[in-house]
């Protein structure tokens, strides 16, 4: 029996046209305590009104600066953080209605950046990989675990009885991937899963992720701060800024034209790789503002070169571009009716 | 003119439960005002090289051989007061984690002024005005007010700027930077790189910039030295390394870089992982992963070839051009 035959995903209920996951108006504010009484002083608006869907077999990449809410979004998707508001629908079933948290976790698994912190140091690699599958009550969890280890390039005879500290970073990340896959999920959320790896090892793991996606028909949500990695692995890219979605588009479309001024800055911040043509000016000044008290209107207006009066007052809505409705952006420049003096002409140079 | 740095046959070994041969016969020389990127993967010996240069290794557990001269001075012989003057005066360091360099209980103005007083022997008022000037130069907004802030009151990008101000306040001849932008967002990283580039020109100091990211090396440095298993395996101008890498490891790193790779296309990954440094390498340390290895590579250490002026490659194959396979 091959490893594909032992894979035990939950059945597809809605057919290929139904998105595997759809979230609407997701919100999470974290209370920040302070003062002598430890009372809630303020709230970090980590995720605010985030909506998107991921089609079956698709990879959605999420990018944005540190603290913009990528990991919180990921944790909301697997129910690791409880949402304040919003709806999560997995293959047609809404969480809390026809879908329990346990059922959601059966279908969605997560791989984190820090491969060391997420493995129990006292469990052998085999026990770690088989653990979730056992808890979920899958058939033959140990056999499944051995096959999955073999599949991610860790010879079970050599590695099954080792402990996490006896492995390299790249090997530990393979263990994490094997562990997630042993639960036979349909959606895998990868949060900076290759970021801690050396470049030569990163390429190995990305190749592996591509192979596994094809073999098990997986759907990925792939979070990274590295645009080149996200471009390589994703079908569509979603850009977050201070808890909100500012742009979401097919990879080729966004690579060709970044419709949001923030996305444009983010892309120009990539090192040039050309010694004759080094970066001359930083595309953005300063750090992102504090998410406890985000700017009014368009949250990017404090750093945007094109901000005008309307940007401070009105929140721009996420809408499709005229030339390509699949390319969505939230910026007054693209809405002819917004009242922005330069509206309707796209982003100026 | 005296060389800024002349490092000869440096070997560093850590003793303990497990011996680690961290640096194996590294030689490196730099002219005044040069910027060099030390490029390599984790564990390749970049940080140990910098720490040796500053005399920061634990003396009981580390065995150091070889010689290091900075501006003609044998720094391995420095002790006590002279060592203090050298550290933070002649040579200073910027770390990846500002927490290592900034003291949480003092304001940032106080910390910079303290260092200036110690090294330059000026009074408090003068040192404070140097501190203010430095904060201005690293583009801290409202520097006058920020002078009185504590480190935790600043954002990550600002703390990194303060650490640079602290490192440069005494006008070092050589700045050591150990992955100072790795923990930052790309948008802030590029700000800091351009700032360092400007200050380097203005002050005319030499810089060794440690990084595992080729893109960062390209942005910051004129020259690149590539480390693997505690050795420098290739060195050249940034241009030569990017356009004409000769060592199979450097070539592999460049190929594994995702810049310009089409979606879904198979990446050319280097198989395997770097060696554990429990023994001193006595053959090419890259041989187990090298796609063009020959039996000779496993017999002896490859010779250091010099295909051009200040260009070197430690590979048997570098003598003849390697056909792209
Ligand atoms: N448990 C928590 N309590 C309070 N604030 C939190 C908590 N978790 C996250 N935050 C805050 O919420 C915001 C979003 O955090 P999140 O971890 O989602 O960011 P991120 O985009 O993943 O950033 P990074 O790129 O650094 O991983 C940040 O301001 C963060 O400090
Ligand atoms: N104080 C120490 N004691 C023992 N081993 C060390 C010590 N510092 C570094 N090493 C080892 O030396 C090697 C090189 O480390 P380092 O220079 O930190 O690598 P990097 O290139 O990632 O900066 C590694 O194998 C590391 O584990
Ligand atoms: S809405 Fe206004 S401030 Fe926001 S990105 Fe568009 S132009 Fe800039
Ligand atoms: S010496 Fe041999 S094994 Fe080492 S890099 Fe060159 S060809 Fe490869
Ligand atoms: Mg995160
Ligand atoms: Mg290091």
XYZ file of C-alpha atoms and ligand atoms in Angstrom:
750
model
C 0.000 0.000 0.000
C 1.439 3.383 -0.939
C 1.282 6.401 1.290
C -1.411 7.931 -0.925
C -3.660 4.951 -0.180
C -3.232 5.341 3.566
C -4.177 9.029 3.438
C -7.567 9.415 5.144
C -8.958 12.890 4.440
C -12.545 13.835 5.224
C -14.761 13.554 2.148
C -15.216 16.424 -0.297
C -18.767 17.647 0.241
C -19.394 20.524 -2.119
C -17.471 19.560 -5.254
C -14.675 21.529 -6.936
C -16.632 24.796 -7.359
C -17.186 25.282 -3.629
C -14.261 27.059 -1.917
C -12.466 24.854 0.619
C -12.462 27.666 3.131
C -14.230 31.006 3.165
C -13.881 33.605 5.923
C -16.016 36.713 6.172
C -15.497 39.741 8.403
C -13.000 38.010 10.716
C -12.095 40.129 13.704
C -9.776 39.606 16.654
C -8.844 42.298 19.159
C -6.400 41.298 21.893
C -6.835 43.047 25.235
C -3.635 44.638 26.542
C -3.487 44.773 30.310
C -1.556 47.338 32.236
C -1.604 49.636 35.254
C -1.542 48.508 38.879
C -4.858 46.675 38.740
C -4.011 44.809 35.562
C -7.183 46.102 33.967
C -7.638 46.057 30.232
C -6.194 49.352 29.093
C -6.492 49.067 25.350
C -6.997 46.603 22.541
C -4.615 45.534 19.807
C -6.623 45.407 16.606
C -4.741 42.364 15.321
C -7.254 41.306 12.658
C -10.074 43.604 11.605
C -12.682 42.692 9.027
C -10.679 40.167 7.033
C -12.501 38.273 4.271
C -11.166 35.876 1.654
C -11.656 32.416 0.257
C -9.324 29.649 -0.832
C -10.350 27.356 -3.641
C -9.773 23.619 -3.531
C -6.208 22.797 -4.587
C -5.178 26.438 -4.537
C -2.310 28.049 -2.608
C -3.011 31.452 -1.114
C 0.076 33.404 -0.014
C -0.230 36.003 2.760
C 2.358 38.787 3.060
C 2.784 41.933 5.138
C 5.050 43.562 7.706
C 5.635 42.133 11.145
C 2.613 42.553 13.401
C 0.100 43.096 10.588
C -1.963 40.086 11.674
C -0.754 37.214 9.502
C -0.211 34.712 12.326
C -3.413 35.746 14.074
C -5.323 35.109 10.833
C -3.668 31.699 10.595
C -4.563 30.806 14.179
C -8.167 31.921 13.624
C -8.334 29.581 10.618
C -7.499 26.534 12.720
C -9.445 27.675 15.763
C -6.311 28.140 17.872
C -7.457 31.671 18.648
C -11.131 32.394 19.240
C -12.637 34.957 16.891
C -14.519 38.004 18.175
C -16.602 38.302 15.042
C -16.910 36.846 11.588
C -17.653 33.557 9.926
C -15.454 30.606 8.997
C -16.961 28.177 6.492
C -15.036 24.981 5.715
C -16.226 23.195 2.574
C -19.708 24.633 2.952
C -20.031 24.013 6.701
C -19.962 27.016 9.035
C -17.901 26.701 12.221
C -20.190 26.619 15.229
C -23.158 25.493 13.159
C -22.679 22.344 11.109
C -18.991 22.116 11.957
C -17.438 21.621 15.398
C -13.977 22.833 16.371
C -12.799 19.216 16.465
C -14.041 18.640 12.928
C -12.346 21.835 11.742
C -9.022 20.673 13.204
C -9.416 17.364 11.461
C -9.520 19.168 8.128
C -7.013 21.953 8.764
C -3.458 21.519 10.042
C -0.755 24.073 10.709
C 3.049 24.139 10.386
C 4.860 26.836 12.366
C 8.179 28.602 11.893
C 9.894 27.477 15.045
C 10.325 23.784 14.438
C 11.921 23.269 17.829
C 9.294 24.863 20.061
C 6.450 22.923 18.481
C 7.879 19.432 19.035
C 7.654 17.723 22.398
C 11.307 17.158 23.405
C 10.418 13.964 25.302
C 8.640 12.230 22.426
C 10.523 10.290 19.783
C 10.074 11.501 16.224
C 7.792 8.556 15.439
C 5.595 9.238 18.475
C 5.399 12.928 17.577
C 4.354 12.193 14.021
C 1.815 9.545 15.039
C 0.382 11.487 17.997
C -2.262 13.578 16.213
C -3.358 10.729 13.999
C -3.899 8.600 17.127
C -5.914 11.316 18.848
C -8.052 11.753 15.749
C -8.675 7.990 15.725
C -7.279 7.314 12.268
C -6.495 3.717 11.240
C -2.969 2.381 11.819
C -1.463 5.672 13.033
C 2.062 4.233 13.390
C 2.137 2.818 9.922
C 0.776 6.077 8.563
C 3.450 7.966 10.498
C 6.289 5.786 9.173
C 5.063 6.191 5.617
C 4.724 9.933 6.043
C 8.258 10.170 7.480
C 9.562 8.263 4.516
C 7.603 10.528 2.188
C 9.162 13.735 3.577
C 12.644 12.268 3.224
C 13.298 11.004 6.763
C 14.176 7.327 6.642
C 11.991 5.828 9.422
C 14.606 3.195 10.281
C 17.150 5.928 11.002
C 14.970 8.629 12.498
C 11.934 6.995 14.171
C 13.571 6.639 17.586
C 15.538 9.867 17.658
C 14.558 12.935 19.658
C 14.037 16.481 18.284
C 17.369 17.835 19.572
C 19.215 15.211 17.530
C 17.931 16.692 14.257
C 18.926 19.683 12.150
C 16.520 22.567 11.560
C 15.613 21.310 8.098
C 14.985 17.797 9.402
C 12.817 19.100 12.252
C 10.741 21.091 9.787
C 10.233 17.874 7.794
C 9.016 16.213 11.007
C 6.502 19.020 11.474
C 5.262 18.610 7.933
C 4.996 14.827 8.352
C 3.127 15.305 11.623
C 0.615 17.691 10.036
C 0.103 15.380 7.049
C -0.288 12.248 9.175
C -3.617 13.699 10.290
C -4.675 13.665 6.641
C -5.803 17.295 6.474
C -7.248 18.926 3.361
C -5.961 22.413 4.179
C -2.471 23.096 5.531
C -1.666 26.525 6.955
C 2.087 27.188 6.835
C 3.182 30.147 8.970
C 6.753 31.163 8.060
C 7.404 27.443 7.670
C 10.653 27.873 5.733
C 11.803 31.206 7.171
C 14.202 29.798 9.744
C 15.880 27.475 7.252
C 19.114 28.107 5.420
C 18.702 28.957 1.752
C 20.032 25.645 0.483
C 17.653 23.728 2.755
C 14.723 26.068 2.089
C 14.763 25.029 -1.566
C 14.585 21.336 -0.546
C 11.544 21.953 1.660
C 9.764 24.065 -0.985
C 10.249 21.293 -3.552
C 8.825 18.841 -1.042
C 5.779 21.043 -0.354
C 5.074 21.276 -4.081
C 5.269 17.491 -4.475
C 3.022 16.835 -1.472
C 0.414 19.272 -2.698
C 0.133 17.428 -5.997
C 0.197 13.990 -4.406
C -2.460 14.539 -1.740
C -4.514 17.204 -3.497
C -3.749 19.674 -0.711
C -4.770 23.283 -0.378
C -2.263 25.658 1.262
C -2.382 28.981 3.034
C 1.257 30.038 2.951
C 2.440 32.905 5.149
C 5.862 34.443 4.663
C 7.613 37.765 4.795
C 9.729 36.690 1.808
C 7.983 37.810 -1.374
C 10.116 35.608 -3.595
C 9.089 32.518 -1.661
C 5.420 33.507 -1.723
C 5.555 34.181 -5.439
C 7.142 30.834 -6.087
C 4.593 28.761 -4.161
C 1.300 30.700 -4.479
C -1.508 30.986 -6.989
C -2.848 34.142 -5.392
C -1.305 36.657 -2.974
C -3.088 38.496 -0.184
C -1.443 41.607 1.294
C -2.230 42.712 4.856
C -1.561 46.040 6.533
C -2.410 46.722 10.202
C -5.001 43.967 10.472
C -6.728 44.602 7.159
C -6.590 43.163 3.644
C -5.360 45.883 1.270
C -4.902 43.820 -1.893
C -5.544 40.282 -3.104
C -4.760 39.117 -6.617
C -3.487 36.297 -8.823
C 0.293 36.080 -8.583
C 1.073 37.142 -12.153
C -1.278 40.077 -12.005
C 0.156 41.482 -8.768
C 3.726 40.846 -9.918
C 2.978 42.878 -13.011
C 1.137 45.682 -11.279
C 0.894 46.365 -7.565
C -2.366 48.284 -7.356
C -2.058 49.387 -3.716
C 0.648 51.953 -2.841
C 1.615 49.838 0.185
C 2.053 46.702 -1.915
C 4.180 48.708 -4.298
C 6.490 49.802 -1.451
C 6.680 46.276 -0.098
C 7.766 44.963 -3.492
C 10.377 47.701 -3.968
C 11.908 46.845 -0.603
C 13.223 43.546 -2.007
C 17.023 43.595 -2.424
C 17.891 44.074 -6.070
C 20.380 41.157 -6.537
C 22.148 43.332 -9.109
C 25.462 44.857 -7.989
C 25.303 47.395 -10.845
C 21.850 48.513 -9.907
C 21.541 48.701 -6.150
C 18.532 50.185 -4.377
C 18.882 53.958 -4.171
C 16.034 55.066 -1.963
C 14.091 53.255 0.710
C 10.517 52.891 -0.558
C 8.921 53.585 2.820
C 9.943 55.752 5.743
C 9.524 54.680 9.346
C 7.905 51.671 10.987
C 4.250 50.626 10.798
C 1.998 52.539 13.245
C 0.822 50.990 16.499
C -2.132 48.599 15.985
C -3.612 49.672 19.328
C -4.593 52.971 17.812
C -4.508 52.598 14.019
C -4.874 55.679 11.792
C -8.389 56.689 10.713
C -9.753 56.171 7.212
C -7.206 54.302 5.130
C -4.790 52.906 7.729
C -1.874 53.459 5.342
C -2.445 57.211 4.985
C 0.311 58.180 7.457
C 2.947 56.613 5.179
C 1.344 56.974 1.749
C 2.789 59.373 -0.823
C -0.617 59.773 -2.464
C -2.741 60.388 0.627
C -5.309 63.154 0.282
C -8.061 64.509 2.563
C -10.518 61.722 1.766
C -7.974 59.064 2.804
C -8.001 60.310 6.404
C -11.778 60.132 6.626
C -13.206 57.344 4.533
C -12.230 53.672 4.758
C -11.561 52.405 1.203
C -13.447 49.225 0.286
C -11.875 46.137 -1.233
C -13.071 46.005 -4.860
C -12.039 44.445 -8.180
C -9.994 46.443 -10.688
C -11.706 47.529 -13.913
C -9.163 45.643 -16.036
C -9.305 42.489 -13.944
C -12.074 41.804 -11.431
C -10.018 39.034 -9.756
C -7.465 41.643 -8.747
C -8.947 43.316 -5.672
C -7.617 46.424 -3.959
C -8.731 48.745 -1.158
C -7.546 52.227 -2.162
C -9.393 55.409 -3.088
C -7.148 55.894 -6.118
C -8.970 53.055 -7.860
C -12.479 54.256 -7.106
C -13.572 57.016 -9.484
C -16.325 58.080 -7.066
C -14.119 58.269 -3.959
C -13.425 61.993 -4.121
C -9.642 61.478 -4.244
C -8.295 64.157 -6.639
C -6.271 61.558 -8.565
C -8.972 58.878 -8.511
C -9.620 56.698 -11.511
C -6.114 56.943 -12.999
C -4.501 54.069 -11.087
C -1.404 54.606 -8.940
C 0.752 57.511 -10.182
C 4.497 56.814 -10.717
C 48.971 52.556 3.967
C 48.639 49.994 6.756
C 46.085 47.298 6.154
C 42.900 47.784 8.120
C 42.777 44.085 8.861
C 45.270 41.288 8.430
C 44.039 37.941 9.733
C 46.357 34.982 9.193
C 45.603 31.286 9.599
C 42.987 31.740 12.283
C 41.835 28.556 13.969
C 39.217 28.458 16.697
C 38.271 25.329 18.545
C 35.703 25.055 21.323
C 36.375 22.403 23.926
C 33.692 20.803 26.044
C 31.555 17.707 25.981
C 31.843 17.913 22.222
C 34.759 19.599 20.476
C 33.722 22.036 17.739
C 36.230 23.074 15.093
C 34.471 26.368 14.429
C 37.138 28.201 12.390
C 39.627 26.327 10.257
C 42.550 28.230 8.830
C 40.856 31.476 7.894
C 42.948 34.274 6.402
C 41.437 37.589 5.509
C 42.774 41.002 4.659
C 41.009 44.325 4.205
C 42.079 47.778 3.042
C 40.985 50.949 4.843
C 37.371 51.886 4.172
C 36.401 48.601 2.504
C 33.031 46.901 2.923
C 33.123 43.131 3.062
C 30.151 40.793 3.370
C 30.817 37.536 5.189
C 28.248 35.242 3.613
C 27.353 31.799 4.884
C 24.691 29.532 6.341
C 24.051 29.115 10.019
C 26.919 27.465 11.850
C 29.467 28.282 9.154
C 31.533 30.383 11.573
C 30.579 33.963 10.736
C 29.774 35.083 14.277
C 32.773 33.295 15.774
C 35.028 35.164 13.328
C 33.615 38.508 14.485
C 33.759 37.573 18.155
C 37.403 36.567 17.792
C 38.111 39.951 16.243
C 36.648 41.668 19.294
C 38.178 39.254 21.792
C 34.749 38.162 22.998
C 35.156 34.376 23.068
C 35.024 32.561 26.416
C 38.756 32.210 27.249
C 38.536 28.932 29.189
C 36.660 26.986 26.545
C 38.130 28.322 23.349
C 41.493 27.603 21.807
C 42.584 30.269 19.333
C 45.598 30.071 16.993
C 46.823 32.392 14.290
C 47.365 36.127 14.166
C 45.129 39.171 13.799
C 46.394 42.700 13.185
C 44.068 45.679 13.069
C 45.775 48.826 11.778
C 49.087 47.096 12.426
C 48.332 46.285 16.070
C 48.461 42.674 17.208
C 45.078 42.470 18.901
C 45.594 39.023 20.396
C 48.181 40.525 22.718
C 45.853 43.267 24.022
C 44.845 43.041 27.676
C 43.046 45.175 30.254
C 42.826 48.898 29.504
C 44.235 48.550 25.987
C 41.641 45.927 25.102
C 38.862 48.161 26.456
C 40.104 51.055 24.342
C 40.236 48.876 21.256
C 36.713 47.514 21.763
C 34.200 50.204 21.034
C 36.952 52.635 20.046
C 38.966 51.223 17.141
C 36.470 48.459 16.344
C 32.823 48.261 17.334
C 29.969 45.924 16.722
C 26.277 45.975 15.834
C 24.336 42.855 16.810
C 21.251 41.172 15.406
C 19.480 41.651 18.714
C 19.694 45.204 20.118
C 18.955 43.808 23.589
C 22.541 42.513 23.618
C 24.014 45.985 23.277
C 21.479 48.321 24.862
C 21.006 48.452 28.605
C 17.302 48.595 29.521
C 17.831 50.712 32.651
C 19.575 53.716 31.041
C 18.244 56.215 28.509
C 19.722 55.899 25.062
C 21.316 59.356 25.283
C 23.058 58.352 28.506
C 24.396 55.144 26.957
C 25.841 56.830 23.885
C 27.346 59.681 25.931
C 28.865 57.207 28.395
C 30.709 55.423 25.610
C 31.957 58.708 24.106
C 33.230 59.884 27.515
C 35.034 56.603 28.077
C 36.775 56.485 24.725
C 37.297 60.138 23.872
C 37.851 61.580 27.321
C 35.423 64.478 26.796
C 33.069 65.952 29.428
C 29.419 65.037 29.876
C 27.989 68.060 28.022
C 30.198 67.441 24.993
C 29.392 63.745 25.003
C 25.659 64.500 25.135
C 25.898 66.753 22.124
C 27.767 64.017 20.242
C 24.950 61.634 21.203
C 22.350 64.053 19.849
C 24.326 64.489 16.646
C 24.557 60.706 16.216
C 20.800 60.223 16.689
C 20.266 62.861 14.017
C 22.635 61.113 11.659
C 20.847 57.784 12.002
C 17.600 59.691 11.272
C 15.772 59.267 14.519
C 12.842 61.687 14.298
C 12.733 64.335 17.080
C 16.172 63.238 18.288
C 16.133 65.817 21.067
C 13.195 64.108 22.728
C 14.314 60.557 21.935
C 17.621 61.162 23.723
C 15.679 60.705 26.965
C 13.847 57.539 25.934
C 14.581 54.062 27.274
C 15.234 51.272 24.748
C 11.827 49.617 25.330
C 10.074 52.834 24.305
C 11.371 52.488 20.747
C 10.253 50.312 17.837
C 12.498 47.541 16.501
C 13.741 49.645 13.600
C 14.516 52.582 15.878
C 16.393 50.407 18.383
C 18.537 49.123 15.533
C 19.301 52.737 14.528
C 20.217 53.595 18.114
C 22.577 50.632 18.233
C 24.235 51.894 15.054
C 24.519 55.378 16.592
C 26.128 53.829 19.672
C 28.538 51.785 17.582
C 29.584 54.756 15.445
C 29.727 57.460 18.131
C 33.465 56.911 18.727
C 34.275 56.863 15.003
C 35.643 53.310 14.759
C 37.970 52.404 11.900
C 36.206 49.071 11.552
C 32.535 48.299 12.118
C 31.452 44.695 12.646
C 27.792 44.048 11.883
C 26.371 40.619 12.738
C 23.125 40.162 10.792
C 21.820 43.505 12.057
C 18.816 43.478 9.724
C 17.810 39.814 9.788
C 15.057 40.297 12.367
C 13.618 43.365 10.641
C 10.898 43.730 8.024
C 12.083 44.124 4.450
C 10.828 47.712 4.415
C 12.873 48.593 7.510
C 15.817 46.407 6.477
C 16.384 48.384 3.299
C 16.218 51.672 5.254
C 18.944 50.445 7.611
C 21.136 49.088 4.790
C 21.029 52.374 2.900
C 21.740 54.275 6.110
C 24.794 52.110 6.833
C 26.003 52.574 3.278
C 25.794 56.360 3.642
C 27.467 56.483 7.056
C 30.223 54.175 5.863
C 31.043 56.626 3.053
C 30.790 59.645 5.298
C 33.040 58.199 8.019
C 35.339 56.293 5.657
C 35.333 53.266 7.953
C 35.715 49.629 7.004
C 32.730 47.320 7.505
C 32.412 43.566 7.877
C 28.773 42.700 7.401
C 27.735 39.176 8.333
C 24.706 37.808 6.508
C 23.176 34.616 5.152
C 21.260 36.577 2.511
C 22.969 37.186 -0.841
C 20.553 40.010 -1.645
C 21.649 41.876 1.480
C 25.330 41.306 0.628
C 24.746 42.830 -2.797
C 23.104 45.911 -1.311
C 25.804 46.588 1.284
C 29.235 45.398 0.183
C 31.978 45.828 -2.407
C 33.534 42.474 -1.614
C 32.163 39.100 -0.513
C 33.838 36.228 1.332
C 31.824 32.999 1.393
C 32.176 30.742 4.451
C 31.467 27.032 4.685
C 32.364 24.694 7.549
C 34.552 27.301 9.236
C 36.557 28.109 6.110
C 36.502 30.855 3.533
C 35.864 28.910 0.350
C 35.592 31.812 -2.082
C 36.318 35.526 -2.132
C 35.994 38.264 -4.727
C 34.245 41.507 -5.517
C 30.464 41.379 -5.160
C 30.316 41.590 -8.924
C 32.614 38.576 -9.359
C 30.682 36.498 -6.835
C 27.274 37.248 -8.370
C 28.313 37.033 -12.012
C 31.152 34.539 -11.960
C 30.980 32.318 -8.880
C 33.558 29.534 -9.153
C 32.934 27.359 -6.100
C 30.131 24.790 -6.500
C 28.739 25.793 -3.080
C 28.513 29.474 -4.046
C 26.961 28.472 -7.343
C 24.456 26.303 -5.492
C 23.526 29.145 -3.150
C 22.930 31.440 -6.100
C 20.830 28.808 -7.853
C 18.775 28.141 -4.717
C 17.937 31.827 -4.526
C 14.338 32.290 -5.551
C 14.876 35.562 -7.310
C 13.432 35.146 -10.808
C 12.377 31.500 -10.532
C 9.136 30.697 -12.350
C 6.245 29.444 -10.244
C 6.116 25.711 -9.689
C 9.426 25.126 -11.496
C 11.605 22.664 -9.610
C 14.186 24.464 -7.512
C 17.776 23.373 -7.761
C 18.360 22.647 -4.104
C 21.731 21.625 -2.673
C 21.108 18.150 -1.239
C 22.000 17.288 2.353
C 23.159 19.604 5.116
C 26.444 21.186 6.238
C 28.844 18.889 8.139
C 29.061 18.736 11.915
C 32.394 20.277 12.870
C 33.452 17.610 15.361
C 36.673 16.971 13.497
C 38.894 19.323 11.572
C 38.108 18.858 7.859
C 40.910 16.961 6.098
C 39.221 16.862 2.696
C 36.853 19.172 0.858
C 34.043 19.750 3.414
C 31.547 20.294 0.605
C 32.319 16.992 -1.153
C 29.325 15.049 0.313
C 26.937 17.596 -1.245
C 28.904 18.600 -4.310
C 27.379 17.695 -7.700
C 30.796 17.684 -9.410
C 32.908 16.007 -6.722
C 35.806 13.786 -7.818
C 37.654 11.078 -5.867
C 40.580 13.502 -5.323
C 38.233 15.864 -3.478
C 37.838 13.282 -0.713
C 41.557 12.621 -0.420
C 42.888 15.991 0.628
C 41.925 19.581 1.363
C 41.508 21.375 -1.959
C 44.179 23.994 -2.690
C 43.316 27.698 -2.494
C 43.450 28.903 -6.102
C 43.858 32.535 -7.056
C 42.180 33.089 -10.427
C 42.580 36.869 -10.176
C 43.753 39.767 -8.052
C 42.369 39.272 -4.506
C 40.214 36.516 -5.924
C 40.395 33.064 -4.341
C 38.561 29.762 -4.549
C 39.125 26.598 -2.529
C 38.090 24.007 -5.091
C 39.947 21.508 -7.255
C 37.600 22.207 -10.132
C 38.106 25.954 -10.099
C 41.315 25.522 -12.101
C 39.315 24.654 -15.189
C 36.026 26.444 -15.874
C 33.070 24.315 -14.807
C 30.658 23.634 -17.613
C 27.105 24.466 -16.602
C 25.466 21.062 -16.317
N -1.937 36.911 22.452
C -1.788 38.202 22.112
N -2.027 39.186 23.025
C -1.883 40.495 22.679
N -1.520 40.938 21.460
C -1.255 40.008 20.519
C -1.362 38.593 20.775
N -1.039 37.908 19.647
C -0.733 38.849 18.722
N -0.871 40.110 19.228
C -0.680 41.368 18.520
O -1.512 41.364 17.361
C -0.857 41.962 16.225
C -0.814 40.956 15.084
O 0.060 39.897 15.470
P 0.438 38.681 14.533
O 1.243 37.726 15.351
O -0.764 38.172 13.857
O 1.387 39.406 13.478
P 2.150 38.779 12.211
O 1.643 39.487 11.015
O 2.096 37.307 12.210
O 3.631 39.293 12.474
P 5.087 38.557 12.250
O 5.419 38.829 10.825
O 5.967 39.333 13.193
O 4.915 37.123 12.604
C 0.503 42.414 16.746
O 0.425 43.775 17.104
C 0.740 41.533 17.962
O 1.620 42.157 18.870
N 30.700 29.407 22.717
C 30.627 28.333 21.919
N 30.851 27.087 22.417
C 30.812 26.002 21.610
N 30.546 26.014 20.284
C 30.291 27.224 19.722
C 30.313 28.439 20.500
N 30.013 29.487 19.670
C 29.822 28.942 18.440
N 29.993 27.592 18.464
C 29.907 26.681 17.313
O 30.789 27.155 16.314
C 30.241 26.973 14.999
C 30.161 28.312 14.252
O 29.208 29.134 14.902
P 28.840 30.607 14.481
O 30.061 31.387 14.151
O 27.947 31.148 15.544
O 27.992 30.387 13.140
P 27.264 31.472 12.215
O 27.973 31.373 10.908
O 25.867 30.985 12.141
O 27.408 32.813 12.858
C 28.889 26.297 15.231
O 29.044 24.909 15.101
C 28.540 26.684 16.640
O 27.635 25.765 17.211
S -6.553 55.186 0.081
Fe -5.322 57.045 0.032
S -3.822 56.782 1.704
Fe -4.752 54.776 1.303
S -3.356 53.833 -0.109
Fe -4.919 54.803 -1.369
S -4.113 56.841 -1.805
Fe -2.864 56.009 -0.158
S 36.942 20.455 -4.339
Fe 35.739 18.875 -5.312
S 34.080 18.395 -3.855
Fe 35.022 20.327 -3.209
S 33.742 21.851 -4.171
Fe 35.444 21.500 -5.577
S 34.688 19.903 -6.960
Fe 33.307 19.942 -5.233
Mg 3.721 35.801 12.606
Mg 25.659 33.998 13.678
